[in-house]
Short mmCIF file of C-alpha atoms in Angstrom, two decimals:
data_model
loop_
_atom_site.label_atom_id
_atom_site.label_comp_id
_atom_site.label_asym_id
_atom_site.label_seq_id
_atom_site.Cartn_x
_atom_site.Cartn_y
_atom_site.Cartn_z
CA UNK K 8 72.53 39.23 5.03
CA UNK K 9 69.10 37.69 4.59
CA UNK K 10 68.55 34.81 7.02
CA UNK K 11 66.12 31.99 6.32
CA UNK K 12 65.19 28.45 7.16
CA UNK K 13 63.62 25.97 4.80
CA UNK K 14 61.86 22.67 4.42
CA UNK K 15 60.32 20.62 1.58
CA UNK K 16 56.88 19.10 1.58
CA UNK K 17 56.36 15.48 0.41
CA UNK K 18 54.86 16.80 -2.86
CA UNK K 19 58.03 18.72 -3.63
CA UNK K 20 57.00 22.24 -2.67
CA UNK K 21 60.09 24.09 -1.44
CA UNK K 22 59.27 26.45 1.43
CA UNK K 23 61.53 29.15 2.88
CA UNK K 24 60.85 31.17 6.00
CA UNK K 25 62.41 34.53 6.79
CA UNK K 26 61.46 35.66 10.32
CA UNK K 27 61.37 39.37 11.06
CA UNK K 28 59.80 40.31 14.37
CA UNK K 29 60.28 44.06 13.81
CA UNK K 30 57.15 44.28 11.63
CA UNK K 31 53.51 43.33 12.16
CA UNK K 32 53.27 42.43 8.45
CA UNK K 33 54.00 39.35 6.40
CA UNK K 34 54.99 38.83 2.79
CA UNK K 35 53.86 35.68 0.98
CA UNK K 36 55.65 35.04 -2.30
CA UNK K 37 55.18 32.07 -4.58
CA UNK K 38 57.42 31.70 -7.61
CA UNK K 39 56.61 29.23 -10.35
CA UNK K 40 59.43 27.97 -12.48
CA UNK K 41 57.75 28.91 -15.75
CA UNK K 42 58.14 31.88 -18.05
CA UNK K 43 57.84 32.76 -21.70
CA UNK K 44 60.98 30.70 -22.44
CA UNK K 45 58.89 27.58 -21.72
CA UNK K 46 56.32 28.27 -24.40
CA UNK K 47 55.99 26.67 -27.82
CA UNK K 48 57.01 29.05 -30.55
CA UNK K 49 53.60 28.80 -32.22
CA UNK K 50 51.78 29.36 -28.91
CA UNK K 51 53.48 32.24 -27.20
CA UNK K 52 52.13 34.60 -24.52
CA UNK K 53 50.69 31.78 -22.42
CA UNK K 54 52.82 32.40 -19.32
CA UNK K 55 51.64 36.01 -19.23
CA UNK K 56 48.06 35.03 -20.01
CA UNK K 57 48.17 32.69 -16.99
CA UNK K 58 49.28 35.54 -14.74
CA UNK K 59 45.92 37.13 -15.62
CA UNK K 60 43.88 33.89 -15.50
CA UNK K 61 45.12 33.11 -11.99
CA UNK K 62 43.06 36.06 -10.70
CA UNK K 63 39.90 34.94 -12.45
CA UNK K 64 38.80 32.35 -9.85
CA UNK K 65 40.04 28.98 -8.72
CA UNK K 66 38.31 25.66 -8.18
CA UNK K 67 36.78 26.60 -4.80
CA UNK K 68 37.14 30.37 -4.71
CA UNK K 69 35.27 32.43 -7.32
CA UNK K 70 36.81 35.78 -6.26
CA UNK K 71 40.44 36.06 -5.33
CA UNK K 72 40.63 39.73 -4.30
CA UNK K 73 37.61 40.05 -1.99
CA UNK K 74 38.76 37.70 0.82
CA UNK K 75 42.21 39.24 0.72
CA UNK K 76 40.92 42.84 0.87
CA UNK K 77 38.74 41.94 3.89
CA UNK K 78 41.85 41.06 5.92
CA UNK K 79 43.87 44.12 4.82
CA UNK K 80 45.93 42.37 2.15
CA UNK K 81 47.28 43.47 -1.17
CA UNK K 82 48.55 41.34 -4.06
CA UNK K 83 50.08 41.46 -7.50
CA UNK K 84 52.07 39.36 -9.90
CA UNK K 85 54.46 39.59 -12.86
CA UNK K 86 55.74 37.37 -15.59
CA UNK K 87 59.26 37.31 -17.05
CA UNK K 88 60.97 35.10 -19.62
CA UNK K 89 62.12 32.90 -16.69
CA UNK K 90 59.47 32.89 -13.98
CA UNK K 91 55.91 33.77 -13.00
CA UNK K 92 55.74 35.41 -9.56
CA UNK K 93 52.74 35.99 -7.30
CA UNK K 94 52.95 37.97 -4.07
CA UNK K 95 50.80 39.12 -1.16
CA UNK K 96 51.41 41.47 1.72
CA UNK K 97 49.06 41.45 4.71
CA UNK K 98 49.01 41.68 8.49
CA UNK K 99 50.85 38.65 9.83
CA UNK K 100 47.86 37.84 12.04
CA UNK K 101 45.92 37.03 8.83
CA UNK K 102 48.63 35.01 7.14
CA UNK K 103 46.42 31.91 6.79
CA UNK K 104 44.23 33.79 4.28
CA UNK K 105 47.23 33.90 1.90
CA UNK K 106 47.79 30.18 2.34
CA UNK K 107 44.26 29.09 1.45
CA UNK K 108 43.95 31.52 -1.44
CA UNK K 109 47.19 30.50 -3.12
CA UNK K 110 46.79 26.79 -2.41
CA UNK K 111 43.44 26.73 -4.12
CA UNK K 112 44.95 28.40 -7.21
CA UNK K 113 47.72 25.85 -7.26
CA UNK K 114 45.22 23.03 -6.89
CA UNK K 115 43.32 24.08 -10.02
CA UNK K 116 41.82 27.04 -11.76
CA UNK K 117 38.08 27.21 -12.33
CA UNK K 118 38.64 26.97 -16.09
CA UNK K 119 35.58 29.11 -16.68
CA UNK K 120 35.23 29.91 -20.40
CA UNK K 121 33.92 33.38 -19.50
CA UNK K 122 37.08 34.10 -17.51
CA UNK K 123 39.22 33.05 -20.43
CA UNK K 124 37.36 35.34 -22.82
CA UNK K 125 37.64 38.28 -20.44
CA UNK K 126 41.34 37.85 -19.78
CA UNK K 127 42.05 37.12 -23.43
CA UNK K 128 40.56 40.53 -24.28
CA UNK K 129 42.54 42.18 -21.49
CA UNK K 130 45.82 40.72 -22.71
CA UNK K 131 45.11 41.55 -26.36
CA UNK K 132 44.29 45.14 -25.33
CA UNK K 133 47.53 45.28 -23.33
CA UNK K 134 49.44 44.04 -26.37
CA UNK K 135 47.92 46.74 -28.53
CA UNK K 136 48.30 49.59 -26.06
CA UNK K 137 51.74 48.87 -24.66
CA UNK K 138 53.52 47.28 -27.63
CA UNK K 139 51.80 48.46 -30.79
CA UNK K 140 50.29 51.89 -30.05
CA UNK K 141 52.82 53.35 -27.61
CA UNK K 142 55.88 55.15 -29.04
CA UNK K 143 58.84 52.73 -29.20
CA UNK K 144 56.58 50.04 -27.70
CA UNK K 145 57.53 47.48 -30.36
CA UNK K 146 61.27 47.77 -29.71
CA UNK K 147 61.57 44.40 -27.96
CA UNK K 148 59.25 42.74 -30.47
CA UNK K 149 61.95 43.61 -33.03
CA UNK K 150 65.17 43.54 -31.00
CA UNK K 151 64.70 40.12 -29.40
CA UNK K 152 64.48 38.17 -32.69
CA UNK K 153 67.47 40.16 -33.93
CA UNK K 154 69.66 39.19 -30.96
CA UNK K 155 68.40 35.66 -30.36
CA UNK K 156 68.24 33.18 -33.26
CA UNK K 157 67.25 29.96 -31.51
CA UNK K 158 66.71 30.56 -27.79
CA UNK K 159 63.06 31.27 -26.78
CA UNK K 160 64.17 34.64 -25.43
CA UNK K 161 63.65 35.64 -29.06
CA UNK K 162 60.01 36.50 -28.31
CA UNK K 163 58.69 38.94 -25.75
CA UNK K 164 56.83 37.90 -22.64
CA UNK K 165 53.63 39.37 -23.99
CA UNK K 166 53.92 36.95 -26.90
CA UNK K 167 55.21 36.83 -30.40
CA UNK K 168 51.96 37.98 -32.04
CA UNK K 169 48.37 38.67 -30.99
CA UNK K 170 46.98 35.73 -32.94
CA UNK K 171 48.55 33.29 -30.46
CA UNK K 172 46.34 34.65 -27.68
CA UNK K 173 43.34 35.08 -29.94
CA UNK K 174 43.50 31.41 -30.92
CA UNK K 175 44.19 29.99 -27.42
CA UNK K 176 41.67 27.26 -26.58
CA UNK K 177 40.48 25.99 -23.21
CA UNK K 178 42.37 22.75 -23.96
CA UNK K 179 45.56 24.78 -24.44
CA UNK K 180 44.93 26.53 -21.14
CA UNK K 181 44.34 23.33 -19.20
CA UNK K 182 47.42 21.72 -20.73
CA UNK K 183 49.65 24.66 -19.80
CA UNK K 184 48.34 24.81 -16.26
CA UNK K 185 48.81 21.13 -15.40
CA UNK K 186 52.21 21.15 -17.06
CA UNK K 187 53.65 23.97 -15.06
CA UNK K 188 51.54 24.88 -12.02
CA UNK K 189 52.40 22.22 -9.47
CA UNK K 190 53.96 22.17 -5.98
CA UNK K 191 57.13 20.53 -7.31
CA UNK K 192 57.59 23.40 -9.79
CA UNK K 193 57.24 26.20 -7.24
CA UNK K 194 59.10 27.97 -4.43
CA UNK K 195 57.12 29.50 -1.54
CA UNK K 196 58.63 32.11 0.69
CA UNK K 197 56.91 33.49 3.81
CA UNK K 198 58.57 36.47 5.50
CA UNK K 199 57.72 38.75 8.40
CA UNK K 200 56.29 38.24 11.88
CA UNK K 201 55.89 34.47 11.50
CA UNK K 202 57.64 31.37 12.86
CA UNK K 203 59.01 28.36 11.08
CA UNK K 204 56.71 26.10 13.13
CA UNK K 205 53.66 28.13 12.12
CA UNK K 206 54.56 28.25 8.44
CA UNK K 207 55.28 24.53 8.38
CA UNK K 208 51.91 23.68 9.91
CA UNK K 209 50.05 25.99 7.48
CA UNK K 210 52.04 24.68 4.51
CA UNK K 211 51.15 21.12 5.36
CA UNK K 212 47.50 22.02 5.98
CA UNK K 213 46.90 23.96 2.75
CA UNK K 214 49.48 22.68 0.28
CA UNK K 215 50.31 19.17 1.56
CA UNK K 216 47.49 17.37 -0.24
CA UNK K 217 48.11 18.98 -3.64
CA UNK K 218 49.60 16.28 -5.85
CA UNK K 219 52.94 16.74 -7.56
CA UNK K 220 53.02 16.42 -11.32
CA UNK K 221 55.49 14.97 -13.77
CA UNK K 222 58.08 17.52 -14.82
CA UNK K 223 60.08 17.18 -17.99
CA UNK K 224 63.66 18.30 -17.99
CA UNK K 225 63.97 21.73 -19.62
CA UNK K 226 66.04 21.45 -22.79
CA UNK K 227 66.13 24.78 -24.46
CA UNK K 228 68.21 25.52 -27.57
CA UNK K 229 71.20 27.68 -26.66
CA UNK K 230 72.70 30.50 -28.66
CA UNK K 231 76.14 29.92 -30.10
CA UNK K 232 78.83 32.58 -29.77
CA UNK K 233 77.95 35.54 -32.00
CA UNK K 234 80.76 36.12 -34.47
CA UNK K 235 79.17 38.62 -36.88
CA UNK K 236 77.51 41.98 -36.12
CA UNK K 237 73.79 42.18 -36.86
CA UNK K 238 71.76 45.19 -37.98
CA UNK K 239 68.12 46.16 -38.31
CA UNK K 240 66.55 49.41 -39.34
CA UNK K 241 62.94 50.31 -38.69
CA UNK K 242 60.77 53.41 -38.59
CA UNK K 243 57.62 54.69 -36.94
CA UNK K 244 55.74 57.86 -35.95
CA UNK K 245 57.82 58.55 -32.84
CA UNK K 246 59.18 61.86 -31.38
CA UNK K 247 62.91 61.22 -31.89
CA UNK K 248 65.32 58.91 -33.63
CA UNK K 249 66.40 56.13 -31.32
CA UNK K 250 69.37 53.69 -31.20
CA UNK K 251 69.65 50.29 -29.61
CA UNK K 252 72.82 48.18 -29.24
CA UNK K 253 72.58 44.72 -27.62
CA UNK K 254 75.46 42.41 -26.70
CA UNK K 255 75.26 38.80 -25.52
CA UNK K 256 76.46 38.32 -21.94
CA UNK K 257 76.24 35.97 -18.93
CA UNK K 258 73.08 34.86 -17.12
CA UNK K 259 72.14 36.37 -13.76
CA UNK K 260 73.92 33.84 -11.54
CA UNK K 261 76.84 32.94 -13.82
CA UNK K 262 80.44 33.76 -13.19
CA UNK K 263 81.35 37.17 -14.56
CA UNK K 264 77.83 38.67 -14.34
CA UNK K 265 78.90 41.24 -11.74
CA UNK K 266 81.68 42.54 -14.01
CA UNK K 267 79.21 43.16 -16.83
CA UNK K 268 76.64 44.65 -14.51
CA UNK K 269 79.21 47.11 -13.21
CA UNK K 270 80.25 47.98 -16.78
CA UNK K 271 76.65 49.00 -17.36
CA UNK K 272 76.84 51.23 -14.26
CA UNK K 273 80.11 52.82 -15.46
CA UNK K 274 78.41 53.65 -18.77
CA UNK K 275 74.86 54.39 -17.79
CA UNK K 276 74.12 54.74 -14.09
CA UNK K 277 73.08 58.27 -13.28
CA UNK K 278 74.13 61.61 -14.61
CA UNK K 279 77.78 61.12 -13.63
CA UNK K 280 78.07 58.05 -15.88
CA UNK K 281 80.18 58.21 -19.03
CA UNK K 282 77.39 58.09 -21.60
CA UNK K 283 75.34 60.82 -19.97
CA UNK K 284 78.32 63.06 -19.23
CA UNK K 285 79.80 62.90 -22.74
CA UNK K 286 76.78 62.42 -25.04
CA UNK K 287 73.98 64.26 -23.22
CA UNK K 288 75.71 66.92 -21.21
CA UNK K 289 78.84 67.77 -23.20
CA UNK K 290 78.24 66.92 -26.82
CA UNK K 291 74.42 67.19 -26.63
CA UNK K 292 73.90 64.38 -29.13
CA UNK K 293 71.33 62.43 -27.03
CA UNK K 294 68.19 63.53 -25.26
CA UNK K 295 68.59 60.51 -22.97
CA UNK K 296 70.73 57.41 -22.91
CA UNK K 297 71.11 54.33 -20.67
CA UNK K 298 73.00 51.09 -20.28
CA UNK K 299 71.76 47.98 -18.47
CA UNK K 300 71.76 44.20 -18.37
CA UNK K 301 68.60 42.07 -18.72
CA UNK K 302 69.61 39.78 -15.81
CA UNK K 303 67.96 36.69 -17.26
CA UNK K 304 68.73 33.24 -15.98
CA UNK K 305 69.99 31.96 -19.27
CA UNK K 306 72.65 34.11 -21.04
CA UNK K 307 71.19 37.59 -21.34
CA UNK K 308 71.90 40.94 -22.96
CA UNK K 309 73.91 44.06 -22.23
CA UNK K 310 71.95 46.92 -23.79
CA UNK K 311 72.80 50.53 -24.64
CA UNK K 312 69.83 52.59 -25.78
CA UNK K 313 69.05 56.25 -26.26
CA UNK K 314 66.94 58.86 -28.03
CA UNK K 315 68.87 61.38 -30.12
CA UNK K 316 68.32 65.08 -30.11
CA UNK K 317 66.49 66.69 -33.01
CA UNK K 318 68.78 67.09 -36.01
CA UNK K 319 71.34 64.50 -34.87
CA UNK K 320 71.67 61.51 -37.18
CA UNK K 321 71.53 57.99 -35.76
CA UNK K 322 74.83 57.26 -37.48
CA UNK K 323 76.50 60.12 -35.59
CA UNK K 324 75.10 58.83 -32.29
CA UNK K 325 76.18 55.30 -33.06
CA UNK K 326 79.73 56.38 -33.76
CA UNK K 327 79.82 58.46 -30.57
CA UNK K 328 78.69 55.49 -28.44
CA UNK K 329 81.29 53.23 -30.14
CA UNK K 330 84.04 55.66 -29.23
CA UNK K 331 83.09 55.49 -25.57
CA UNK K 332 82.89 51.70 -25.70
CA UNK K 333 86.31 51.59 -27.27
CA UNK K 334 87.70 53.53 -24.31
CA UNK K 335 86.60 50.71 -22.00
CA UNK K 336 88.08 48.05 -24.27
CA UNK K 337 91.41 49.82 -24.65
CA UNK K 338 92.02 51.36 -21.23
CA UNK K 339 91.32 49.81 -17.79
CA UNK K 340 89.24 51.84 -15.34
CA UNK K 341 90.94 53.77 -12.61
CA UNK K 342 90.40 52.32 -9.14
CA UNK K 343 88.44 55.44 -8.10
CA UNK K 344 85.79 54.95 -10.83
CA UNK K 345 85.43 51.27 -10.07
CA UNK K 346 85.03 51.96 -6.34
CA UNK K 347 82.32 54.46 -7.13
CA UNK K 348 80.14 52.03 -9.03
CA UNK K 349 80.86 49.26 -6.52
CA UNK K 350 79.63 51.50 -3.71
CA UNK K 351 76.54 52.40 -5.73
CA UNK K 352 75.79 48.71 -6.38
CA UNK K 353 76.24 47.73 -2.76
CA UNK K 354 74.06 50.64 -1.60
CA UNK K 355 71.30 49.54 -3.96
CA UNK K 356 71.34 46.01 -2.52
CA UNK K 357 71.36 47.31 1.06
CA UNK K 358 68.45 49.70 0.50
CA UNK K 359 66.43 47.08 -1.46
CA UNK K 360 66.67 44.68 1.51
CA UNK K 361 64.99 47.21 3.78
CA UNK K 362 61.66 46.16 2.20
CA UNK K 363 60.27 42.90 3.53
CA UNK K 364 58.74 41.89 0.21
CA UNK K 365 62.05 42.44 -1.60
CA UNK K 366 63.81 40.06 0.81
CA UNK K 367 61.09 37.43 0.22
CA UNK K 368 61.36 37.82 -3.53
CA UNK K 369 65.15 37.60 -3.53
CA UNK K 370 65.05 34.36 -1.60
CA UNK K 371 62.49 33.00 -4.04
CA UNK K 372 64.42 34.02 -7.12
CA UNK K 373 67.71 32.47 -5.90
CA UNK K 374 66.01 29.27 -4.77
CA UNK K 375 64.17 28.96 -8.07
CA UNK K 376 67.44 29.48 -9.97
CA UNK K 377 68.99 26.51 -8.20
CA UNK K 378 70.82 27.73 -5.12
CA UNK K 379 69.15 29.82 -2.37
CA UNK K 380 72.58 30.77 -0.98
CA UNK K 381 73.02 33.02 -3.99
CA UNK K 382 70.66 35.45 -2.28
CA UNK K 383 73.52 36.58 0.00
CA UNK K 384 76.43 36.42 -2.43
CA UNK K 385 75.99 39.50 -4.62
CA UNK K 386 77.85 41.87 -2.29
CA UNK K 387 80.78 39.45 -1.95
CA UNK K 388 80.98 39.01 -5.72
CA UNK K 389 80.88 42.73 -6.32
CA UNK K 390 83.79 43.22 -3.92
CA UNK K 391 85.91 40.70 -5.79
CA UNK K 392 85.64 42.61 -9.08
CA UNK K 393 88.94 44.23 -10.05
CA UNK K 394 89.94 46.69 -12.74
CA UNK K 395 91.64 43.73 -14.48
CA UNK K 396 88.55 41.50 -14.43
CA UNK K 397 86.31 44.35 -15.58
CA UNK K 398 88.77 45.19 -18.39
CA UNK K 399 88.76 41.54 -19.51
CA UNK K 400 84.95 41.44 -19.43
CA UNK K 401 84.71 44.66 -21.49
CA UNK K 402 86.94 43.21 -24.22
CA UNK K 403 84.84 40.04 -24.41
CA UNK K 404 81.33 41.46 -24.23
CA UNK K 405 81.74 44.71 -26.17
CA UNK K 406 83.17 43.05 -29.23
CA UNK K 407 81.74 44.64 -32.43
CA UNK K 408 80.86 41.22 -33.81
CA UNK K 409 78.91 40.48 -30.58
CA UNK K 410 76.63 43.48 -31.23
CA UNK K 411 73.11 43.64 -32.64
CA UNK K 412 72.27 47.21 -33.58
CA UNK K 413 68.83 48.61 -34.34
CA UNK K 414 68.22 52.05 -35.82
CA UNK K 415 64.69 53.27 -34.99
CA UNK K 416 63.95 56.22 -37.27
CA UNK K 417 61.32 58.85 -36.57
CA UNK K 418 59.06 59.63 -39.53
#
């Protein structure tokens, strides 16, 4: 159970405080409600570009890292289709440094053309190295538009194509910042050896004067129920043939998500899971294979992927996977197998909450999604899953017509 208290500033900034007196450290996490799903289709990659730009200097602070390093702090950030998240860990005695650094970035970036050019080059190089030059790096550049026809999840967080970043103007950058980076579009979580009174005073001092900005209601096009299987075949100079099967499923906090998440554990969690046992260990068709859910806020994907052993055709591997999926659809799990994956899932949650930063992030993610109480509900939801509810979820999600399959051939 993660305990917290919260308050809201007059400008709309939601602040949550998680007190933990057992550590001399503090975690400072600020989550902006903007991700790649909020981009225009002809200007993608901006959310990720901003993750980089936010470290290039703000209106009053030319260097972000130096003041933080002087007080023993560390920081990082990440972008997803749903959010952009910035976090700092530092000795709690120096917590105010985190407040003035992050408040200045929220107030305004420096909008230095030199910073834009530097970060543009960094992002373009990342695009080339991670997505175009790395073996299998372009998988999601191809698989997303196959599985999503209208929702903006159809492009990757890095962007749809390099030209969108190459052609980004300072006007585009300013517009994106002032549209999304505001106190009323953010959640701040401070955790560790702090008090609510202290955090409230610092929040008012450093964030209170930042003006809120007009927010338009997010109206994203939603995918309709997939009723026909989709298929794509591609090839590249990669070591082994690979296979990807993606199925539409619930969003992270929607009813039924835990059933699908546990299905992915039954199939792909560890070496005792069905896919590894039967296709890697026994039949030796695959070099490696996994199953997982994307856990996005809007309806996401259940994915099975693997690299086949030399000499094994993709068609053979696909048929073998389908046979295992059919077992789930046709025969309910035994209680023993369900209890095993439930225990694994609960252990993962418990161990993750040992880390202070993880607790802070989990509060921020749930609050950003619309209900902070969700942060403590996963275990309860996992315990309510039954063999019957998992069987029903398997039949719905693992329908053949709900599947988008990609064959990735090695040449």
